[in-house]
mmCIF file of C-alpha atoms in Angstrom:
data_model
loop_
_atom_site.group_PDB
_atom_site.id
_atom_site.type_symbol
_atom_site.label_atom_id
_atom_site.label_comp_id
_atom_site.label_asym_id
_atom_site.label_seq_id
_atom_site.Cartn_x
_atom_site.Cartn_y
_atom_site.Cartn_z
ATOM 1 C CA MET P 14 6.677 12.500 205.233
ATOM 2 C CA THR P 15 5.726 11.290 208.677
ATOM 3 C CA ILE P 16 2.636 12.479 210.519
ATOM 4 C CA TYR P 17 3.612 13.601 214.013
ATOM 5 C CA ILE P 18 1.798 14.835 217.079
ATOM 6 C CA ALA P 19 3.638 17.281 219.328
ATOM 7 C CA LEU P 20 2.308 17.671 222.853
ATOM 8 C CA LEU P 21 3.340 20.802 224.706
ATOM 9 C CA ARG P 22 3.533 20.851 228.480
ATOM 10 C CA GLY P 23 1.858 23.603 230.502
ATOM 11 C CA ILE P 24 0.447 25.716 227.665
ATOM 12 C CA ASN P 25 -2.631 27.880 228.389
ATOM 13 C CA VAL P 26 -3.122 26.297 231.820
ATOM 14 C CA GLY P 27 -4.508 28.447 234.615
ATOM 15 C CA GLY P 28 -3.856 31.658 232.715
ATOM 16 C CA HIS P 29 -0.139 30.921 232.332
ATOM 17 C CA ASN P 30 2.020 30.379 229.240
ATOM 18 C CA LYS P 31 -0.616 31.778 226.916
ATOM 19 C CA ILE P 32 -0.211 31.077 223.227
ATOM 20 C CA ILE P 33 -2.853 31.724 220.581
ATOM 21 C CA MET P 34 -3.068 28.563 218.483
ATOM 22 C CA ALA P 35 -3.246 30.430 215.148
ATOM 23 C CA GLU P 36 0.027 32.176 216.056
ATOM 24 C CA LEU P 37 1.560 28.856 217.113
ATOM 25 C CA ARG P 38 0.589 27.240 213.803
ATOM 26 C CA SER P 39 2.104 30.142 211.876
ATOM 27 C CA SER P 40 5.291 29.978 213.949
ATOM 28 C CA LEU P 41 5.721 26.246 213.358
ATOM 29 C CA GLU P 42 5.046 26.558 209.632
ATOM 30 C CA GLN P 43 8.113 28.849 209.530
ATOM 31 C CA LEU P 44 10.145 25.776 210.591
ATOM 32 C CA GLY P 45 9.080 23.991 207.414
ATOM 33 C CA LEU P 46 6.489 21.783 209.109
ATOM 34 C CA HIS P 47 3.610 20.868 206.798
ATOM 35 C CA ASN P 48 -0.167 20.713 207.330
ATOM 36 C CA VAL P 49 0.135 22.111 210.864
ATOM 37 C CA ARG P 50 -3.103 21.730 212.824
ATOM 38 C CA THR P 51 -3.896 22.254 216.492
ATOM 39 C CA TYR P 52 -6.552 20.834 218.764
ATOM 40 C CA ILE P 53 -7.933 22.878 221.656
ATOM 41 C CA GLN P 54 -5.779 25.431 223.467
ATOM 42 C CA SER P 55 -3.514 23.103 225.469
ATOM 43 C CA GLY P 56 -0.782 22.564 222.903
ATOM 44 C CA ASN P 57 -1.768 19.550 220.795
ATOM 45 C CA ILE P 58 -0.173 19.921 217.378
ATOM 46 C CA LEU P 59 -0.480 17.616 214.391
ATOM 47 C CA PHE P 60 1.935 18.138 211.512
ATOM 48 C CA GLU P 61 3.949 16.401 208.805
ATOM 49 C CA SER P 62 7.723 16.412 208.500
ATOM 50 C CA GLY P 63 10.585 14.410 207.076
ATOM 51 C CA GLU P 64 12.756 15.169 210.116
ATOM 52 C CA ILE P 65 13.425 12.845 213.061
ATOM 53 C CA GLU P 66 11.730 13.156 216.432
ATOM 54 C CA GLU P 67 14.774 14.336 218.411
ATOM 55 C CA LEU P 68 15.466 17.207 216.018
ATOM 56 C CA LEU P 69 11.794 18.173 215.895
ATOM 57 C CA GLN P 70 11.599 18.279 219.702
ATOM 58 C CA LYS P 71 14.570 20.599 219.832
ATOM 59 C CA ILE P 72 13.560 22.991 217.042
ATOM 60 C CA ILE P 73 9.926 23.252 218.205
ATOM 61 C CA HIS P 74 11.068 23.927 221.783
ATOM 62 C CA GLU P 75 13.493 26.628 220.586
ATOM 63 C CA LYS P 76 10.940 28.218 218.223
ATOM 64 C CA ILE P 77 8.332 28.506 220.993
ATOM 65 C CA LYS P 78 10.935 29.991 223.315
ATOM 66 C CA GLU P 79 12.062 32.465 220.641
ATOM 67 C CA ASP P 80 8.609 33.513 219.402
ATOM 68 C CA PHE P 81 6.590 33.376 222.626
ATOM 69 C CA GLY P 82 9.143 33.564 225.445
ATOM 70 C CA ILE P 83 7.892 30.252 226.852
ATOM 71 C CA SER P 84 10.061 27.268 227.684
ATOM 72 C CA SER P 85 7.684 24.337 227.272
ATOM 73 C CA ASP P 86 8.666 20.677 227.226
ATOM 74 C CA VAL P 87 7.792 19.174 223.845
ATOM 75 C CA VAL P 88 6.912 15.497 223.615
ATOM 76 C CA ILE P 89 6.480 13.981 220.160
ATOM 77 C CA ARG P 90 4.824 10.804 218.933
ATOM 78 C CA THR P 91 4.211 9.564 215.413
ATOM 79 C CA ALA P 92 0.654 8.979 214.259
ATOM 80 C CA GLU P 93 1.356 5.238 214.417
ATOM 81 C CA GLU P 94 2.541 5.502 218.023
ATOM 82 C CA ILE P 95 -0.672 7.336 218.971
ATOM 83 C CA GLN P 96 -2.702 4.548 217.334
ATOM 84 C CA GLN P 97 -0.711 1.913 219.251
ATOM 85 C CA ILE P 98 -1.228 3.753 222.538
ATOM 86 C CA ILE P 99 -4.970 3.757 221.921
ATOM 87 C CA SER P 100 -5.197 0.141 220.770
ATOM 88 C CA HIS P 101 -2.988 -1.185 223.594
ATOM 89 C CA SER P 102 -4.760 0.319 226.596
ATOM 90 C CA PRO P 103 -3.935 -1.975 229.517
ATOM 91 C CA PHE P 104 -7.318 -1.427 231.157
ATOM 92 C CA SER P 105 -10.308 -3.601 230.384
ATOM 93 C CA ASP P 106 -13.574 -2.169 229.095
ATOM 94 C CA GLN P 107 -15.127 -3.189 232.421
ATOM 95 C CA GLU P 108 -12.494 -1.295 234.458
ATOM 96 C CA ILE P 109 -12.974 1.812 232.335
ATOM 97 C CA SER P 110 -16.761 1.555 232.547
ATOM 98 C CA GLU P 111 -16.634 1.227 236.350
ATOM 99 C CA ALA P 112 -14.246 4.189 236.615
ATOM 100 C CA LYS P 113 -16.516 6.326 234.409
ATOM 101 C CA GLN P 114 -19.452 5.697 236.739
ATOM 102 C CA SER P 115 -17.698 7.232 239.749
ATOM 103 C CA CYS P 116 -15.108 9.579 238.234
ATOM 104 C CA LYS P 117 -15.505 13.328 238.358
ATOM 105 C CA GLY P 118 -14.364 14.372 234.885
ATOM 106 C CA GLU P 119 -12.329 12.193 232.555
ATOM 107 C CA CYS P 120 -11.177 8.904 234.079
ATOM 108 C CA LEU P 121 -8.621 7.640 231.550
ATOM 109 C CA HIS P 122 -5.415 9.560 230.793
ATOM 110 C CA VAL P 123 -1.971 9.024 229.315
ATOM 111 C CA ALA P 124 1.157 10.802 230.514
ATOM 112 C CA PHE P 125 3.597 11.224 227.641
ATOM 113 C CA LEU P 126 7.315 11.243 228.433
ATOM 114 C CA PRO P 127 10.208 12.107 226.096
ATOM 115 C CA THR P 128 12.175 9.105 227.447
ATOM 116 C CA ALA P 129 11.282 6.032 229.461
ATOM 117 C CA PRO P 130 11.745 6.414 233.227
ATOM 118 C CA SER P 131 14.230 4.275 235.119
ATOM 119 C CA LYS P 132 13.004 1.132 236.880
ATOM 120 C CA VAL P 133 13.744 2.722 240.277
ATOM 121 C CA ASN P 134 11.699 5.837 239.462
ATOM 122 C CA SER P 135 8.913 3.777 237.901
ATOM 123 C CA ASP P 136 8.664 1.671 241.065
ATOM 124 C CA LYS P 137 8.596 4.847 243.203
ATOM 125 C CA PHE P 138 5.755 6.255 241.139
ATOM 126 C CA LEU P 139 3.785 2.991 240.987
ATOM 127 C CA SER P 140 3.889 2.759 244.786
ATOM 128 C CA TYR P 141 1.119 5.411 244.746
ATOM 129 C CA THR P 142 -1.353 3.155 242.930
ATOM 130 C CA SER P 143 -4.444 1.972 244.773
ATOM 131 C CA ASP P 144 -7.766 0.354 243.960
ATOM 132 C CA GLN P 145 -9.009 3.872 243.023
ATOM 133 C CA GLU P 146 -5.927 5.030 241.074
ATOM 134 C CA LEU P 147 -4.370 2.603 238.605
ATOM 135 C CA SER P 148 -1.329 3.017 236.400
ATOM 136 C CA VAL P 149 0.644 1.005 233.869
ATOM 137 C CA ILE P 150 3.938 2.223 232.439
ATOM 138 C CA ASN P 151 4.666 1.136 228.883
ATOM 139 C CA GLY P 152 8.023 2.570 227.820
ATOM 140 C CA ARG P 153 7.562 6.317 227.365
ATOM 141 C CA ASP P 154 3.815 6.222 228.012
ATOM 142 C CA VAL P 155 2.056 6.070 231.378
ATOM 143 C CA TYR P 156 -1.579 4.980 231.404
ATOM 144 C CA LEU P 157 -3.642 6.364 234.288
ATOM 145 C CA LEU P 158 -7.145 5.281 235.347
ATOM 146 C CA PHE P 159 -8.968 7.191 238.074
ATOM 147 C CA TYR P 160 -12.139 6.122 239.835
ATOM 148 C CA ASP P 161 -12.506 9.566 241.439
ATOM 149 C CA SER P 162 -10.551 12.305 239.655
ATOM 150 C CA ILE P 163 -7.069 13.159 238.448
ATOM 151 C CA ARG P 164 -7.318 16.357 240.503
ATOM 152 C CA ASN P 165 -5.714 15.882 243.902
ATOM 153 C CA SER P 166 -4.929 12.248 243.130
ATOM 154 C CA LYS P 167 -1.765 10.744 244.546
ATOM 155 C CA LEU P 168 -0.763 9.383 241.140
ATOM 156 C CA GLY P 169 -1.444 12.663 239.363
ATOM 157 C CA ASN P 170 0.496 14.634 241.963
ATOM 158 C CA ASN P 171 3.463 12.255 241.922
ATOM 159 C CA ILE P 172 4.182 11.942 238.203
ATOM 160 C CA LYS P 173 7.259 14.017 239.010
ATOM 161 C CA LYS P 174 8.650 10.938 240.831
ATOM 162 C CA LEU P 175 9.347 9.510 237.371
ATOM 163 C CA GLU P 176 11.997 12.260 237.100
ATOM 164 C CA VAL P 177 11.212 12.700 233.401
ATOM 165 C CA PRO P 178 9.173 15.644 232.048
ATOM 166 C CA ALA P 179 5.582 14.555 231.435
ATOM 167 C CA THR P 180 2.537 16.009 229.771
ATOM 168 C CA VAL P 181 -0.838 14.388 230.386
ATOM 169 C CA ARG P 182 -3.753 14.061 227.967
ATOM 170 C CA ASN P 183 -7.165 12.546 228.595
ATOM 171 C CA TRP P 184 -8.560 9.779 226.414
ATOM 172 C CA LYS P 185 -11.051 12.097 224.711
ATOM 173 C CA THR P 186 -8.143 14.239 223.460
ATOM 174 C CA LEU P 187 -6.284 11.153 222.214
ATOM 175 C CA MET P 188 -9.348 9.997 220.314
ATOM 176 C CA LYS P 189 -9.719 13.426 218.694
ATOM 177 C CA LEU P 190 -6.034 13.470 217.711
ATOM 178 C CA SER P 191 -6.484 9.999 216.230
ATOM 179 C CA SER P 192 -9.455 11.173 214.146
ATOM 180 C CA MET P 193 -7.427 14.195 212.966
ATOM 181 C CA VAL P 194 -4.694 11.788 211.830
ATOM 182 C CA GLU P 195 -7.274 9.789 209.876
ATOM 183 C CA GLU P 196 -8.524 13.000 208.204
ATOM 184 C CA VAL P 197 -4.983 13.829 207.090
ATOM 185 C CA LYS P 198 -4.426 10.301 205.774
ATOM 186 C CA HIS P 199 -7.763 10.400 203.933
ATOM 187 C CA LYS P 200 -6.931 13.727 202.259
ATOM 188 C CA LYS P 201 -3.532 12.387 201.189
ATOM 189 C CA SER P 202 -5.162 9.351 199.558
ATOM 190 C CA GLU P 203 -7.613 11.433 197.506
#
């Protein structure tokens, strides 16, 4: 069985698309997903399955639509992919440290895409970078570093230029998901 992380787009944001995480876990367990866990209310789901990513994306999307009446994009990564995203951050410790000093809120984020954007759309999006808003696209993952804030940033507001659905998570959330993966692995090895 593979450990997966499903990231839902637009769940429990600004009072919209409300889903109680206990109900979501129960709903997904009905699909045959194992060891379903959630982190905070924004649709971060860790689970185990023997199915492939594409099928999981589809059945989770349909189950949420059926049970909650919400059509949310579902982006999935394996536990190993999450670890690689964390270990391959394109920003130096110095860049992150400098951004943290001036940023209002979290400075480092990753936008997760179900498929890689085209070169044309990537170039369009990257044209919004500046010395205060940095981005690196690595396949289906878009690293974002803000020296001010993701709110009202040109990069944050133009992710749609990639023309691929995206859901963004801050680094703190990624680190928590990574530690949850380690807990699951540890329990399996006992």
